[in-house]
Coordinates of C-alpha atoms and ligand atoms in Angstrom, one line a residue:
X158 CA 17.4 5.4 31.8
X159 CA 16.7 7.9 29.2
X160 CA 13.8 7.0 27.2
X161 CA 14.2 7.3 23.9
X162 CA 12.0 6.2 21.2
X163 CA 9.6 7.3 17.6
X164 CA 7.0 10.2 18.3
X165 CA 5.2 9.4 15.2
X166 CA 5.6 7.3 12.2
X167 CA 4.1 7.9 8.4
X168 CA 4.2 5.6 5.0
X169 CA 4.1 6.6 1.4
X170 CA 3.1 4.0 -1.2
X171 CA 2.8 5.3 -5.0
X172 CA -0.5 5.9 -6.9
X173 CA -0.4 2.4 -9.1
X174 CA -0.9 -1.5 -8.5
X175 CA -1.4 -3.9 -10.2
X176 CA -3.3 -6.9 -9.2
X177 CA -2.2 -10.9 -8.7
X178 CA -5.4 -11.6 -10.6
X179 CA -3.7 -10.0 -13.9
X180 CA 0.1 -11.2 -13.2
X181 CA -1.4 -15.2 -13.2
X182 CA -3.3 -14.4 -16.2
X183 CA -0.5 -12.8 -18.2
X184 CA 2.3 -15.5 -16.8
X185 CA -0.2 -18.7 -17.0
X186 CA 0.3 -19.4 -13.2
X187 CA -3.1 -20.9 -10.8
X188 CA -4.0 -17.1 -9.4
X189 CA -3.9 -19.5 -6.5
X190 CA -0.3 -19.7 -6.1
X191 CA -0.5 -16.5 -5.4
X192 CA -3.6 -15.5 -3.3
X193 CA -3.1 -18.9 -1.3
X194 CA 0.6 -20.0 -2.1
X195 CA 2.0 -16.4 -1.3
X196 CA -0.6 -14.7 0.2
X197 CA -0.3 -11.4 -1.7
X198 CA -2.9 -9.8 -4.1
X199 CA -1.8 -6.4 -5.2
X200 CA 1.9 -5.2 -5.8
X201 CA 2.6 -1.5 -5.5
X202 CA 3.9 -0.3 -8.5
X203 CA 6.3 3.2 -9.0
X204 CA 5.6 5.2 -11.8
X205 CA 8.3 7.0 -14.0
X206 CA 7.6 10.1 -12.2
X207 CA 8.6 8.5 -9.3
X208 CA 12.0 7.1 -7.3
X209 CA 13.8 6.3 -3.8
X210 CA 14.1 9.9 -3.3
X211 CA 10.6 11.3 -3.8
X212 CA 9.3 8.1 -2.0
X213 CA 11.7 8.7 0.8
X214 CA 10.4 12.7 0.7
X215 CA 6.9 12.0 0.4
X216 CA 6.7 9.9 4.0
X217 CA 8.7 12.2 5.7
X218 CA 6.9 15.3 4.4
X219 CA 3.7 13.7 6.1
X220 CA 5.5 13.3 9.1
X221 CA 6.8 16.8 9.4
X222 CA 3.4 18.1 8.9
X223 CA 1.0 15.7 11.0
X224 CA 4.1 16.4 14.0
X225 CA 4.4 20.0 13.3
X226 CA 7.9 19.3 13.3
X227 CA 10.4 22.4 12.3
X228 CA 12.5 20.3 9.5
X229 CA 15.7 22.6 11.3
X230 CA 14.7 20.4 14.7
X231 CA 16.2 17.4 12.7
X232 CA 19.7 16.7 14.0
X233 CA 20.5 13.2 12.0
X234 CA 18.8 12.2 9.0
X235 CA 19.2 8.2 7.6
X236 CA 17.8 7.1 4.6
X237 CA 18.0 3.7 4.3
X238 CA 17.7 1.7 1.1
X239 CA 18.9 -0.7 -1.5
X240 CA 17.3 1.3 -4.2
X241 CA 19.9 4.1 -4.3
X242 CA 20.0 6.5 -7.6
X243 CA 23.6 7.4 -7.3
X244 CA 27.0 5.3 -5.7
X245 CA 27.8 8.6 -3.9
X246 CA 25.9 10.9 -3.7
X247 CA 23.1 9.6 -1.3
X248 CA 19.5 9.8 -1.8
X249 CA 19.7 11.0 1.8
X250 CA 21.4 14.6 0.3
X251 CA 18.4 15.2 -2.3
X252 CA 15.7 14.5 0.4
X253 CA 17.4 17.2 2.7
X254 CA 17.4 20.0 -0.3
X255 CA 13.5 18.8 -1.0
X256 CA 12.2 19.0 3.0
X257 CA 14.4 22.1 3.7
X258 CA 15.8 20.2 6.6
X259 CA 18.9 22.5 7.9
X260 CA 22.8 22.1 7.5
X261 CA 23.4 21.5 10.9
X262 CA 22.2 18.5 10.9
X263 CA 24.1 14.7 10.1
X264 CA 22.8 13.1 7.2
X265 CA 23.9 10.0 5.4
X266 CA 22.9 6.7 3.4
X267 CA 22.6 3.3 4.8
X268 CA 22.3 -0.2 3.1
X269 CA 22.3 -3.5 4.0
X270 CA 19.6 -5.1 2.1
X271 CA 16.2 -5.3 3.8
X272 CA 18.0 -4.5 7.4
X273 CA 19.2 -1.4 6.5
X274 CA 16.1 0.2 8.1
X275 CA 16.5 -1.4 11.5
X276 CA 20.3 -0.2 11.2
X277 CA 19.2 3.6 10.6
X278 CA 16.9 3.0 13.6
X279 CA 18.9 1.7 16.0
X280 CA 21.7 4.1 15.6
X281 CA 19.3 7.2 16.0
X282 CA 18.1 6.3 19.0
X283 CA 21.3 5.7 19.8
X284 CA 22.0 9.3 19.3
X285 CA 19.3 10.6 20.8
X286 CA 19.9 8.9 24.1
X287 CA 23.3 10.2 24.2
X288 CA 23.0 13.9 22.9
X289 CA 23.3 17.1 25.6
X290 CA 20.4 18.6 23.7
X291 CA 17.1 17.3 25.0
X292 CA 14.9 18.3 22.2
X293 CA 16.9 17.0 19.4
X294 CA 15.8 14.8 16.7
X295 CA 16.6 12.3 14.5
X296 CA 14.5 11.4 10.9
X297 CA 14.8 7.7 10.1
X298 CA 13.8 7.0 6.2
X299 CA 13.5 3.8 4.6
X300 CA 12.6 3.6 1.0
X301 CA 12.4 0.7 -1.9
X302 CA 11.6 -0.4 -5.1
X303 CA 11.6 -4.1 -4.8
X304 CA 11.8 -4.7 -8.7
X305 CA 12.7 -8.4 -10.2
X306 CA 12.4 -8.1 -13.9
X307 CA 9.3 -9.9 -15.9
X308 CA 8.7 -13.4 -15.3
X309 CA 10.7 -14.7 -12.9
X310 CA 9.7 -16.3 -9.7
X311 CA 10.1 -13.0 -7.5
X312 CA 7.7 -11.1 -9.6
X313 CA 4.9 -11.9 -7.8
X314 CA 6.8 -10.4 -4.5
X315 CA 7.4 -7.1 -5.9
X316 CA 6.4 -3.5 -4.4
X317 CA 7.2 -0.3 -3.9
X318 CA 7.4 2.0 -0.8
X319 CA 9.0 4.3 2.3
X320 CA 8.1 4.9 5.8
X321 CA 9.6 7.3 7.8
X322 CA 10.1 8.1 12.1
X323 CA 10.7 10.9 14.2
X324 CA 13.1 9.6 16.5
X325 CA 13.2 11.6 20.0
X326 CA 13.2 11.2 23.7
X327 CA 9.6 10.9 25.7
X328 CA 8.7 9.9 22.3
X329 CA 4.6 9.6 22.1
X330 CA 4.4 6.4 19.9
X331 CA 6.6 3.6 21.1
X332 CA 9.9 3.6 22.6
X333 CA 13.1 1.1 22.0
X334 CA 16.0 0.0 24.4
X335 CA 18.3 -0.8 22.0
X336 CA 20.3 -3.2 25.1
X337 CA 17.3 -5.6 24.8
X338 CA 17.9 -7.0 21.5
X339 CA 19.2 -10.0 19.5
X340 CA 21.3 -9.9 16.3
X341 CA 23.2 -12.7 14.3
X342 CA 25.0 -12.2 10.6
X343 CA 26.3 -13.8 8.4
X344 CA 28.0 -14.0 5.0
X345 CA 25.4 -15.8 2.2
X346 CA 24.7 -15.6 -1.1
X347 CA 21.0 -15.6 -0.9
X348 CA 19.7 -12.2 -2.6
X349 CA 22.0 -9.9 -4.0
X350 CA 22.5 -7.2 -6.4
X351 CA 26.0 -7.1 -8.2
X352 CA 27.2 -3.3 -9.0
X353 CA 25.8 -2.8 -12.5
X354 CA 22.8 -5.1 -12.3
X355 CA 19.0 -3.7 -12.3
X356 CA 17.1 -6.7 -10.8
X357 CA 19.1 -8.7 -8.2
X358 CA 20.0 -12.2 -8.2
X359 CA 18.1 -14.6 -5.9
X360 CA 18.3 -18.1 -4.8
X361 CA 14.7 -17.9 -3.6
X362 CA 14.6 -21.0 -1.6
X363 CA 17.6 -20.6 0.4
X364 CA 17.0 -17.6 1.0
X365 CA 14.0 -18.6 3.0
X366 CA 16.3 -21.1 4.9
X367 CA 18.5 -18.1 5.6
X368 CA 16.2 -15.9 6.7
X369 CA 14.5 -18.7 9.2
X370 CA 18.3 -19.2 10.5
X371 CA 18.5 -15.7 11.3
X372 CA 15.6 -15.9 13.4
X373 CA 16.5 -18.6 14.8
X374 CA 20.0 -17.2 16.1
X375 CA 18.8 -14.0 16.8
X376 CA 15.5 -14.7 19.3
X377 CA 18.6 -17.2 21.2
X378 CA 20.3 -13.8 21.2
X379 CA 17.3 -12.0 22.3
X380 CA 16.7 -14.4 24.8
X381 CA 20.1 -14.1 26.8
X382 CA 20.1 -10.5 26.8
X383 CA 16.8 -10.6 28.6
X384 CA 18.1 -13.3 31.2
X385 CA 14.5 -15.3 30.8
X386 CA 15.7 -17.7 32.9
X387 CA 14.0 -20.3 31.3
X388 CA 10.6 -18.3 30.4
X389 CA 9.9 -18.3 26.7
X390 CA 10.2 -15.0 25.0
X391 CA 6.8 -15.5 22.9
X392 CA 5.0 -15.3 26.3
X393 CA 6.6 -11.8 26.7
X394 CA 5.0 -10.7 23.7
X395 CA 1.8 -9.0 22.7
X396 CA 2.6 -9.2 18.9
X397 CA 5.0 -10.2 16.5
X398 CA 6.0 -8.4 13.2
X399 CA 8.1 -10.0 11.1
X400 CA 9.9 -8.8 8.1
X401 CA 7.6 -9.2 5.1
X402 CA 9.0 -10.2 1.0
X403 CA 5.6 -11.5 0.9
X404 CA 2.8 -12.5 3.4
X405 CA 2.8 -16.4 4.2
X406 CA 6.8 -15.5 4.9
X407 CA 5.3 -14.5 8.1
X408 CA 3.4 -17.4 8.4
X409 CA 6.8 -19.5 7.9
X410 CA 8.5 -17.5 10.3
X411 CA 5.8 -17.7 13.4
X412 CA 5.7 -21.2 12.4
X413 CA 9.2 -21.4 13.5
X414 CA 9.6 -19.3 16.0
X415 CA 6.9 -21.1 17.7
X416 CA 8.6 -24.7 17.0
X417 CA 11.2 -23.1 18.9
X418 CA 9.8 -21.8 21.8
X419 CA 7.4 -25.0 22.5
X420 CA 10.1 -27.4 21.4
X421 CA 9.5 -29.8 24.4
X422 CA 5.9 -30.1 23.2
X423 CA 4.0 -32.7 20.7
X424 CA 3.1 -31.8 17.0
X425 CA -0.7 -31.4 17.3
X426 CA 0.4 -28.8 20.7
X427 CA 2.4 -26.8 18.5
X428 CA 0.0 -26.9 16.2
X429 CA -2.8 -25.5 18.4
X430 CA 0.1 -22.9 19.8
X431 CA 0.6 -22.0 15.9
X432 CA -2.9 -21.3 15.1
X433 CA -3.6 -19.7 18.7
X434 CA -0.7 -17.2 18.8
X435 CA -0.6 -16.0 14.8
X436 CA -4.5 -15.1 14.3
X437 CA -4.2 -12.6 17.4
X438 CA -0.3 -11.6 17.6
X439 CA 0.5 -11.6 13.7
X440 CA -2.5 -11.6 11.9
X441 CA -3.4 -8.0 12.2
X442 CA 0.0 -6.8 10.9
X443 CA -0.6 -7.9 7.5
X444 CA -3.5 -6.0 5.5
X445 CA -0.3 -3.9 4.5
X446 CA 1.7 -6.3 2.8
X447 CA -1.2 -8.4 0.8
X448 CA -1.8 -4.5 -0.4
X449 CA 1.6 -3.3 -1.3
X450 CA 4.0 -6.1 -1.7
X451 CA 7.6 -6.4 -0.7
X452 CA 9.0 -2.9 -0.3
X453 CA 12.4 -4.1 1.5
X454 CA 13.8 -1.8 4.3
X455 CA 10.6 -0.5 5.3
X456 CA 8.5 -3.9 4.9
X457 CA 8.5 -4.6 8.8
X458 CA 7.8 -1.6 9.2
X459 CA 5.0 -1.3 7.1
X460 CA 3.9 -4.1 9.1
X461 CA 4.3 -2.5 12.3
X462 CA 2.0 0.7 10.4
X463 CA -0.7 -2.4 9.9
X464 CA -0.9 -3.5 13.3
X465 CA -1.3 -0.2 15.0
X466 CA -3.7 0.4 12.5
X467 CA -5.9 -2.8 12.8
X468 CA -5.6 -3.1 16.2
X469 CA -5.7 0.7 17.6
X470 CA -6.3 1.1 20.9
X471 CA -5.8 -2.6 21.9
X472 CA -2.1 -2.0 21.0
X473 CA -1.8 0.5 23.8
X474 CA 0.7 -0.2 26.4
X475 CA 2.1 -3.4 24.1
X476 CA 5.1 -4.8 23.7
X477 CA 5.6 -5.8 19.8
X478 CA 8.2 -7.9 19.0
X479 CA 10.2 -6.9 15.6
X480 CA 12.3 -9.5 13.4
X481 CA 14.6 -7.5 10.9
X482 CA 16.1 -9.3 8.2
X483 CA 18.7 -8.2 5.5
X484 CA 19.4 -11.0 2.8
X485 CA 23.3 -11.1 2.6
X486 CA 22.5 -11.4 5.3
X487 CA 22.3 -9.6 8.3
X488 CA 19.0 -9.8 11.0
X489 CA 17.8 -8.1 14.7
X490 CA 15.3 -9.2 17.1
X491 CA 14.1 -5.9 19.0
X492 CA 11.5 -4.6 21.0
X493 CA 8.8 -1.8 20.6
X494 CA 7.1 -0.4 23.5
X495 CA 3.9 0.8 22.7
X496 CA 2.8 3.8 24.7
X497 CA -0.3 4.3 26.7
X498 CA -2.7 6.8 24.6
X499 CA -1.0 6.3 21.3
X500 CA -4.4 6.1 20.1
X501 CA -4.8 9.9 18.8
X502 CA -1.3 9.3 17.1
X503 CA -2.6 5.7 15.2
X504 CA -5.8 7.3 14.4
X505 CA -3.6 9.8 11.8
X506 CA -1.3 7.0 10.2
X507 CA -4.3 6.7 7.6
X508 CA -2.6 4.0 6.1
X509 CA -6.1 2.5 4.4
X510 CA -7.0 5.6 3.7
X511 CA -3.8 6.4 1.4
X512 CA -3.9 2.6 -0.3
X513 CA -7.8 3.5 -1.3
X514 CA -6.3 6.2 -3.3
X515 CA -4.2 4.1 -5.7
X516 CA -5.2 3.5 -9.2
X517 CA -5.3 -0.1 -10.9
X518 CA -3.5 -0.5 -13.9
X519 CA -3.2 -3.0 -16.6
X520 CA -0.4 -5.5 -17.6
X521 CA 0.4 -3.7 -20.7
X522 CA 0.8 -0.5 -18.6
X523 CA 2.6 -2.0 -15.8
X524 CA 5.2 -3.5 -18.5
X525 CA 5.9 -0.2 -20.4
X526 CA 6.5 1.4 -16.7
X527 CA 8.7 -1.2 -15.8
X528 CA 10.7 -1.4 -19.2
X529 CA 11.5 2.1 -19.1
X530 CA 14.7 3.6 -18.2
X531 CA 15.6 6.9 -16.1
X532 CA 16.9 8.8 -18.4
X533 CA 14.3 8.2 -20.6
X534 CA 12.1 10.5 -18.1
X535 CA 11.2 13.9 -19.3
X536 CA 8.8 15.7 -18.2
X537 CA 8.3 19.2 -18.3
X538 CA 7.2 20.8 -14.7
X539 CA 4.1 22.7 -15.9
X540 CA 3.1 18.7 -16.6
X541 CA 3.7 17.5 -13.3
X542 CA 1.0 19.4 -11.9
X543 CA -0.7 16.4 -12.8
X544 CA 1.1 13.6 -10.9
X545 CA 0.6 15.2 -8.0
X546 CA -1.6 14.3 -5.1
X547 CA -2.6 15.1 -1.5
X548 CA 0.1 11.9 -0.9
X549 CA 2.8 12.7 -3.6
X550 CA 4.0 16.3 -2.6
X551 CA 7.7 15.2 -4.8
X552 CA 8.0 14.2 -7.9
X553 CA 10.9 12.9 -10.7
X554 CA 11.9 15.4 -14.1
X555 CA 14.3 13.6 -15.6
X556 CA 17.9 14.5 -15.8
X557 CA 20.1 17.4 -16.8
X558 CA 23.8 17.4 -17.0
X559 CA 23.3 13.8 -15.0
X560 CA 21.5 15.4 -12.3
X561 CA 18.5 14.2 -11.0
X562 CA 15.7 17.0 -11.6
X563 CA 12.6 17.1 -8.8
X564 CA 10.5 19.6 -8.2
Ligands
HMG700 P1 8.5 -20.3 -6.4 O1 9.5 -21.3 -6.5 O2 8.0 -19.7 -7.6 O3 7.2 -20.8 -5.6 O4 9.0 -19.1 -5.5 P2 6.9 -22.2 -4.8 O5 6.9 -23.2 -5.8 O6 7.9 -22.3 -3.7 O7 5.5 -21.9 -4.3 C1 5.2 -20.9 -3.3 C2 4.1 -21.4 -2.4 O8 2.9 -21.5 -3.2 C3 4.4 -22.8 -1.9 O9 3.9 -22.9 -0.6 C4 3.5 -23.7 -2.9 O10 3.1 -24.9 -2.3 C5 2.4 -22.8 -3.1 P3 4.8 -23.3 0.6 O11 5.4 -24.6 0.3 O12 5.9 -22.2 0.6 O13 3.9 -23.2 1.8 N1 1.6 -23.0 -4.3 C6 0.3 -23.0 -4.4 N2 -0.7 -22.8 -3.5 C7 -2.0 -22.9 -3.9 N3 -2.3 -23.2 -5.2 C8 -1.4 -23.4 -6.2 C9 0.0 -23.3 -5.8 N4 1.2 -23.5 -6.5 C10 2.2 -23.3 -5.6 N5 -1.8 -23.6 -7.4 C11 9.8 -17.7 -3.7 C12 8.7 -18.7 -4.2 C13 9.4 -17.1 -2.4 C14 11.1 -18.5 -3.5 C15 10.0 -16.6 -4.8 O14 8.9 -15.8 -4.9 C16 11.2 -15.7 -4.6 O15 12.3 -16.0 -5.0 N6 11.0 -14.5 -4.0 C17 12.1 -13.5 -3.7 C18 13.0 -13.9 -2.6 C19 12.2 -13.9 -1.2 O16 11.2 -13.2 -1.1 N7 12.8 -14.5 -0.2 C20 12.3 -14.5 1.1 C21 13.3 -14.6 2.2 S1 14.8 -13.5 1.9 C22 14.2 -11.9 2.3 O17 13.1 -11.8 2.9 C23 15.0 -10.7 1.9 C24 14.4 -9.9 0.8 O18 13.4 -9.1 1.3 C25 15.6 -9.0 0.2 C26 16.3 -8.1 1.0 O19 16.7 -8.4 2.2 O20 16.7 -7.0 0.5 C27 13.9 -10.7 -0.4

């Protein structure tokens, strides 16, 4: 069978945060709802220089670079999102004119919530295992502004970010066999965005529900496809990442999954099996999200960035389990295959590295940023010199005759 997987994988988060610390203060809410209750502390935040399209061109501009990669090589191009500037022309178009990537080459939009990414994925390996062409590639983009609006309960979930693959065959990072995989949808109302609306609506608590279901229904999934014959999938495992609105969701989730797959044992076994299995298969994926926040199609992936990160060259020769899930909803349970000496490769992700680099702001700041609209943006590009940074190679203008202006 060919194998077909990502060569390399980069994230971009924008320059600002703000911290938990200051969002308790400014809404009157225990900081400790938050450090303990959520388990974030810091929420990226995107300035007004900044969108879907220069996040999505500032990952994939690192990848290009650290992979040497022609951006003519690239065959298919997905950019995946729920943050899109435009209901037709996709942000997928202005990141091709930005990376000079060629016009032979398919490139389109996809969305479906926070699965999205996992869609775009999936299908360009798809591609890759079937094209004539050995050396062809496929970029996979994901890219978010998870934005609620001031003082609502999802405020404290927010973020802001993209990741990006090179999808190829003999890839050097991990590969995927998109047979051995689980998937369950279904219709719900649980987070959702009505054409016309800036912040989405969300029934926060069922949405949790919903999301648990679809992991539910999708590791039953997962588990016939691999004909375990009684064996429990978590045992097959090395690591779990697990989509991430904000950290202790992952916490709920391995909570559940182990439920499930020890079902026939007593509380305080489960228990032990809990504590056991999350501080050494999920634990080390999430330094990302407690940094950055929510940032919707790429958040598991951002996770998986963490774990390959923390764990380096432990994770060599792994197999990471991935839970995807889309609020509306949709949801996958696939598998990564870590290669043997993918250490080189996670020593250039430089993932700490890039969140060091990010500047603290203040609540004031954070709520003149967020109150402001796009077309109020208007900067002149001898200005935007100064916005830009070894990390942000892309950056907003402002518009002109309703086009979107980057340079
Ligand atoms: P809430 O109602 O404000 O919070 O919203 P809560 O009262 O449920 O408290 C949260 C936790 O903090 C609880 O712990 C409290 O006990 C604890 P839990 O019971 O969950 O273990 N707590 C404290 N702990 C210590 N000290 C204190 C304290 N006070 C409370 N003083 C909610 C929480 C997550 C619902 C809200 O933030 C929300 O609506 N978020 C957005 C939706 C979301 O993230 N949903 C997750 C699943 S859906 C999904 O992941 C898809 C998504 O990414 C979108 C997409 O697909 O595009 C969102």
């Amino acid at each position: 069978m060919t194998d077909v997987g990502v060569t390399d994988i980069s994230i971009y988060v924008p320059s600002y945060y703000l911290t938990h610390q200051d969002l308790a203060e400014a809404r009157g809410v225990p900081v400790d709802k938050f450090h303990i209750g959520l388990g974030n502390f810091k929420m990226s935040i995107i300035p007004n220089w900044e969108d879907s399209v220069t996040m999505a061109a500032n990952a994939a501009y690192q990848l290009l670079m650290k992979t040497g990669t022609d951006p003519k090589e690239i065959r298919q191009m997905v950019v995946s999102t729920e943050s899109g500037v435009d209901y037709s022309k996709p942000v997928a178009s202005y990141v091709q004119e930005l990376l000079g990537i060629g016009i032979r080459c398919r490139i389109y939009e996809v969305k479906h919530a926070c699965y999205g990414g996992t869609a775009g994925l999936i299908n360009s390996v798809d591609r890759i295992a079937r094209t004539n062409r050995e050396s062809e590639k496929a970029l996979v983009i994901m890219t978010d502004i998870a934005h609620y609006g001031f003082e609502n309960s999802g405020e404290p979930t927010q973020g802001a970010g993209a990741v990006a693959m090179l999808v190829e065959r003999n890839p050097k990072l991990f590969s995927v066999d998109t047979t051995q995989n689980g998937v369950y949808s279904k219709s719900v109302f649980d987070f959702w965005r009505p054409s016309g609306h800036v912040v989405p609506i969300v029934d926060g608590h069922y949405s949790i529900e919903c999301y648990l279901k679809a992991l539910e229904e999708s590791a039953m999934d997962l588990k016939e496809n691999l004909q375990l014959n009684g064996r429990r999938l978590i045992e097959t495992l090395d690591y779990v990442v697990y989509h991430m609105p904000f950290c202790n969701m992952a916490k709920k989730a391995h909570r559940h999954f182990v439920q499930l797959e020890y079902k026939d044992a007593d509380n305080a076994e489960r228990e032990k099996r809990f504590k056991e299995t999350f501080e050494k298969m999920v634990e080390p994926g999430l330094f990302g999200v407690r940094e950055v926040g929510n940032i919707y199609t790429g958040s598991v992936y951002m996770g998986l960035v963490s774990l390959l990160e923390s764990e380096r060259e432990e994770v060599e020769g792994k197999k990471v389990g991935i839970f995807s899930y889309g609020s509306g909803c949709g949801a996958e349970f696939l598998i990564c295959n870590i290669k043997e000496n993918a250490q080189k490769l996670i020593d250039g992700l430089n993932f700490k590295k890039q969140l060091d680099r990010r500047k603290k702001i203040s609540i004031e700041h954070y709520t003149h940023i967020y109150s402001q609209k796009p077309q109020d943006v208007r900067y002149f590009p001898q200005e935007v010199r100064h916005f830009k940074d070894e990390y942000t190679q892309f950056v907003f203008t402002g518009i002109k005759d309703h086009k979107r202006q980057y340079v």
